[in-house]
């Protein structure tokens, strides 16, 4: 894997920053967004070298926001000033649409992303499919490949496909360069199966959830297990991951060890947690998602930090006590009636039209 401390080649001729500025926290449903501040925040990240942004067609308002940033930045800095920018979006058809989706609808959605982002070609489109029992994902993926050949898409990736279905897509000729997965100290489901497949196929991992919605931070160190309703759906989701990891007491042991490592390096717990993911095999980049711009300095420290053998050994001593991962990537989330699946929302595109 060709890499520097701050950038990496995701595919031949396609370079990205090793941290991706995420857009999910700017989407509808997370509270009001100050557009001017959000655009200024994007400029600050871009100027600091975090030049790859992650969004999705289902993140209400975010593609438009990035499009506005692109127009504003070029107006102030010149036509070629965004030459390093890469924008990764997603194609996520609603669960209810899967049985009936046709090629026209796929192309209309891609065209809509192009308009929103004010781009002539999408840099990376990451394909997600909610339900494997609707076996049309290969057909739809090939339509995306046709749009790639037509010049509307530069690269194709996936989002939350498990290893078996990722292999099926690749063997069918879908040229995936990456898979976006949830990956953290608490959730290591990519490691047993997806990571070896990526090593064999040349794919890379783009990772979200590396700080577990904020649970992997000083805020939760020494705090009793929450008994009241958590303040948002993201925390509910990641609290379930903590339960699966081994429970609150083991989670507190992990936070304690992270704090010791953070103090030794003069950084924060989230910085150590993100760096740990970034040092895992086949991980190209970690997505950082924030609503405000006051985390940039910490995020830059992730790129400068290097966890050494003592750090990793100390973390492994805690991780050796965890419960084994449950299934492949995104397996439990696909059970609509299950503990994890019942937290999810599966039909979000209508809200973004």
XYZ file of C-alpha atoms in Angstrom:
353
model
C 0.000 0.000 0.000
C 1.705 3.175 -1.175
C 1.284 5.834 1.509
C 2.653 8.890 3.174
C 1.710 10.086 6.628
C -1.134 12.231 5.258
C -2.106 10.782 1.861
C -2.544 7.374 0.264
C -3.128 5.979 -3.194
C -6.569 4.362 -3.013
C -6.209 3.039 -6.555
C -3.633 3.634 -9.310
C -3.798 7.319 -10.166
C -6.323 8.092 -7.426
C -4.934 9.660 -4.252
C -6.899 10.677 -1.138
C -6.153 12.123 2.284
C -5.883 9.555 5.074
C -8.604 11.361 6.996
C -11.906 11.989 5.261
C -14.168 14.808 6.386
C -17.521 13.123 6.912
C -20.871 14.702 6.125
C -23.336 12.554 8.053
C -23.456 14.868 11.068
C -24.460 17.729 8.748
C -27.458 15.843 7.404
C -31.070 16.583 8.183
C -32.153 15.104 11.490
C -29.021 16.176 13.376
C -30.221 19.696 14.130
C -29.939 23.033 12.385
C -26.825 23.662 10.306
C -25.240 27.097 9.919
C -24.418 26.952 6.210
C -21.798 29.705 6.283
C -19.978 28.068 9.195
C -20.179 24.620 7.591
C -18.704 25.937 4.335
C -15.948 27.761 6.221
C -15.244 24.531 8.106
C -14.856 22.617 4.835
C -12.394 25.237 3.618
C -10.373 24.960 6.827
C -10.142 21.178 6.508
C -9.220 21.379 2.830
C -6.542 23.996 3.479
C -5.130 21.827 6.290
C -4.687 18.879 3.922
C -7.835 16.887 4.685
C -8.886 17.098 1.065
C -11.315 14.180 0.747
C -14.952 14.581 1.794
C -17.482 11.798 2.380
C -21.229 12.191 1.862
C -24.226 10.299 0.462
C -27.355 10.785 -1.585
C -29.358 10.020 1.582
C -27.584 12.625 3.754
C -30.241 15.288 3.391
C -28.753 18.580 2.218
C -25.097 17.537 2.424
C -24.350 17.069 -1.279
C -25.794 20.555 -1.896
C -23.685 21.944 0.932
C -20.505 20.525 -0.583
C -21.570 21.894 -3.956
C -21.930 25.342 -2.400
C -18.493 24.978 -0.807
C -16.956 24.105 -4.170
C -18.508 27.145 -5.823
C -17.548 29.479 -2.965
C -13.962 28.238 -2.710
C -13.338 28.544 -6.436
C -14.845 32.019 -6.520
C -12.395 33.127 -3.819
C -9.295 31.162 -4.819
C -9.468 30.518 -8.554
C -10.633 27.765 -10.887
C -7.788 25.336 -10.178
C -7.787 25.744 -6.420
C -9.701 22.509 -5.753
C -7.430 20.233 -7.754
C -6.750 18.043 -4.682
C -10.401 17.745 -3.637
C -12.053 14.335 -3.838
C -15.721 13.946 -2.979
C -16.974 10.461 -2.135
C -20.724 10.028 -2.245
C -22.972 6.976 -2.034
C -25.743 5.370 -4.019
C -28.215 3.996 -1.455
C -31.587 2.994 -2.921
C -34.367 2.747 -0.351
C -35.235 -0.689 1.001
C -38.772 -0.414 -0.386
C -37.420 0.432 -3.848
C -35.097 -2.549 -4.256
C -37.507 -4.955 -6.007
C -38.563 -2.412 -8.632
C -35.543 -0.177 -9.210
C -34.611 0.224 -12.874
C -31.690 1.645 -14.814
C -33.436 4.973 -15.387
C -33.845 5.511 -11.643
C -30.195 4.652 -11.035
C -29.038 7.172 -13.634
C -31.429 9.830 -12.336
C -29.998 9.430 -8.842
C -26.422 9.738 -10.132
C -27.424 12.785 -12.177
C -29.013 14.295 -9.079
C -25.756 13.857 -7.142
C -23.861 15.505 -10.005
C -26.197 18.514 -9.890
C -26.103 18.822 -6.130
C -22.311 18.583 -5.956
C -21.875 20.776 -9.059
C -19.562 18.201 -10.595
C -19.177 16.874 -14.114
C -18.029 13.480 -12.842
C -18.408 11.879 -9.415
C -15.037 10.948 -7.908
C -16.160 7.831 -6.022
C -19.650 6.343 -5.779
C -20.078 3.825 -2.959
C -22.899 1.334 -3.532
C -25.064 0.056 -0.692
C -27.780 -2.612 -0.809
C -30.049 -3.126 2.181
C -31.386 -6.644 1.628
C -29.555 -9.524 -0.046
C -32.871 -11.396 -0.244
C -33.690 -9.019 -3.087
C -31.022 -10.451 -5.410
C -30.707 -7.537 -7.841
C -27.540 -5.952 -6.476
C -25.415 -7.390 -9.294
C -27.760 -5.971 -11.910
C -27.747 -2.546 -10.266
C -23.977 -2.618 -9.778
C -23.524 -3.280 -13.490
C -25.691 -0.252 -14.270
C -23.340 1.813 -12.118
C -20.427 0.331 -14.061
C -22.103 1.432 -17.304
C -22.420 4.955 -15.918
C -18.740 4.797 -15.001
C -17.878 3.905 -18.605
C -20.107 6.759 -19.753
C -17.954 9.202 -17.776
C -20.386 10.094 -14.999
C -18.408 8.209 -12.321
C -14.637 7.966 -11.899
C -14.307 5.130 -9.327
C -16.692 2.666 -7.733
C -16.687 1.398 -4.162
C -19.080 -0.302 -1.812
C -20.614 0.463 1.550
C -21.348 -2.211 4.170
C -21.334 -5.229 1.873
C -20.162 -8.322 3.709
C -17.191 -10.276 2.442
C -19.111 -12.958 0.540
C -21.207 -10.438 -1.389
C -18.199 -8.184 -1.976
C -16.430 -11.185 -3.500
C -19.504 -11.876 -5.638
C -19.478 -8.312 -6.975
C -15.755 -8.387 -7.743
C -15.936 -11.784 -9.446
C -18.817 -10.457 -11.572
C -16.532 -7.729 -12.880
C -17.633 -4.775 -10.746
C -14.404 -2.743 -10.334
C -14.620 -1.920 -6.626
C -11.608 -0.038 -5.269
C -12.858 0.305 -1.691
C -15.377 -0.831 0.897
C -16.669 1.544 3.560
C -17.163 -0.280 6.861
C -17.650 0.383 10.546
C -14.346 -0.258 12.321
C -13.146 0.622 15.807
C -11.458 -0.795 18.873
C -14.960 -1.869 19.910
C -16.041 -3.250 16.535
C -13.432 -5.317 14.719
C -15.779 -7.263 12.454
C -13.808 -6.345 9.281
C -10.646 -8.056 10.556
C -11.323 -11.815 10.193
C -12.799 -11.903 6.680
C -12.939 -8.547 4.919
C -9.323 -7.580 5.587
C -7.845 -10.787 4.051
C -10.158 -10.425 1.047
C -8.978 -6.848 0.529
C -5.375 -8.015 0.745
C -6.035 -10.599 -1.981
C -8.077 -8.330 -4.249
C -6.247 -5.033 -3.792
C -9.255 -3.249 -2.312
C -8.885 -0.802 0.589
C -11.076 -0.036 3.591
C -12.596 3.367 4.338
C -13.715 3.337 7.952
C -16.422 5.090 9.933
C -17.416 4.790 13.584
C -13.802 4.846 14.793
C -14.757 6.750 17.971
C -18.119 4.974 18.339
C -20.245 8.074 18.077
C -18.162 9.793 20.762
C -18.169 6.975 23.307
C -14.414 6.572 22.821
C -13.605 9.878 24.481
C -12.802 11.482 27.821
C -16.480 12.346 28.248
C -17.357 8.728 29.130
C -14.293 7.822 31.202
C -15.280 7.017 34.789
C -18.959 7.526 34.041
C -21.549 4.994 35.126
C -23.448 3.025 32.518
C -26.253 5.234 31.146
C -29.682 4.201 32.357
C -31.733 7.001 30.808
C -32.580 7.270 27.132
C -29.551 8.340 25.102
C -29.764 11.656 23.307
C -29.594 10.418 19.716
C -29.879 7.330 17.526
C -26.118 7.214 16.954
C -25.404 6.768 20.662
C -28.092 4.088 20.923
C -26.432 2.231 18.060
C -22.920 2.395 19.520
C -24.085 1.520 23.030
C -25.230 -1.792 21.528
C -21.714 -2.238 20.148
C -20.313 -1.694 23.662
C -22.704 -4.340 24.994
C -21.524 -6.762 22.296
C -17.880 -5.872 22.992
C -18.115 -7.109 26.560
C -20.120 -4.617 28.556
C -19.580 -1.342 30.372
C -16.894 -2.500 32.796
C -14.629 -3.757 30.009
C -15.370 -0.583 28.061
C -14.160 1.441 31.061
C -10.957 -0.630 31.149
C -10.409 0.231 27.495
C -10.992 3.933 28.106
C -8.564 3.854 31.041
C -5.858 2.316 28.894
C -6.566 4.739 26.055
C -6.216 7.630 28.471
C -2.788 6.413 29.609
C -1.609 6.172 26.003
C -3.122 9.557 25.156
C -1.341 11.232 28.075
C 1.973 9.653 27.043
C 1.656 11.134 23.553
C 0.052 14.425 24.565
C -3.150 13.769 22.632
C -6.785 12.874 23.340
C -8.549 9.509 23.611
C -10.348 9.980 20.248
C -7.015 10.707 18.577
C -5.581 7.410 19.829
C -8.749 5.520 18.866
C -8.713 6.888 15.325
C -4.994 6.275 14.920
C -5.434 2.650 16.004
C -7.911 2.114 13.159
C -5.674 3.928 10.693
C -2.834 1.523 11.517
C -4.900 -1.608 10.830
C -4.131 -3.698 7.720
C -5.735 -2.542 4.458
C -7.227 0.589 6.029
C -6.720 3.492 3.650
C -8.560 6.200 5.561
C -10.726 7.031 8.549
C -13.821 9.219 8.270
C -14.083 11.985 10.860
C -17.536 13.417 11.358
C -18.239 16.593 13.301
C -20.841 19.334 13.223
C -18.466 22.123 14.256
C -14.949 23.076 13.256
C -13.361 22.941 16.698
C -11.941 19.431 16.216
C -9.542 20.165 13.349
C -6.431 20.477 15.521
C -7.141 17.079 17.133
C -7.795 15.504 13.760
C -4.449 16.701 12.429
C -2.769 15.046 15.422
C -4.153 11.697 14.221
C -1.985 12.037 11.130
C 1.132 12.875 13.138
C 0.702 10.195 15.818
C 2.269 6.740 15.518
C 1.249 4.087 18.046
C 4.263 1.995 18.981
C 4.575 -1.637 20.035
C 4.078 -0.792 23.714
C 0.878 1.113 22.956
C -0.534 -1.690 20.861
C 0.424 -4.333 23.422
C -1.313 -2.395 26.199
C -4.473 -2.161 24.127
C -4.286 -5.837 23.165
C -4.250 -6.772 26.855
C -7.720 -5.247 27.169
C -8.963 -6.359 23.763
C -8.079 -9.983 24.539
C -10.935 -9.968 27.055
C -13.598 -8.873 24.583
C -16.299 -11.110 23.195
C -15.580 -12.461 19.702
C -17.071 -10.317 16.915
C -20.597 -11.287 15.906
C -20.691 -12.112 12.205
C -19.253 -10.282 9.223
C -19.413 -6.541 8.640
C -22.919 -5.086 8.905
C -24.510 -8.501 9.459
C -26.489 -7.733 12.620
C -27.655 -4.379 11.218
C -29.431 -6.172 8.358
C -31.863 -7.890 10.710
C -34.660 -5.321 10.595
C -36.321 -6.753 13.707
C -33.094 -7.303 15.652
C -31.467 -5.200 18.384
C -29.255 -3.381 15.900
C -31.532 -3.315 12.891
C -34.449 -1.780 14.748
C -32.329 1.341 15.318
C -31.705 1.820 11.580
C -33.663 3.840 9.027
C -33.944 2.082 5.687
C -35.900 4.488 3.463
C -34.141 7.843 3.504
C -33.941 8.877 -0.129
C -37.412 10.389 -0.327
C -36.399 12.843 2.378
C -33.474 13.925 0.231
C -35.254 14.480 -3.046
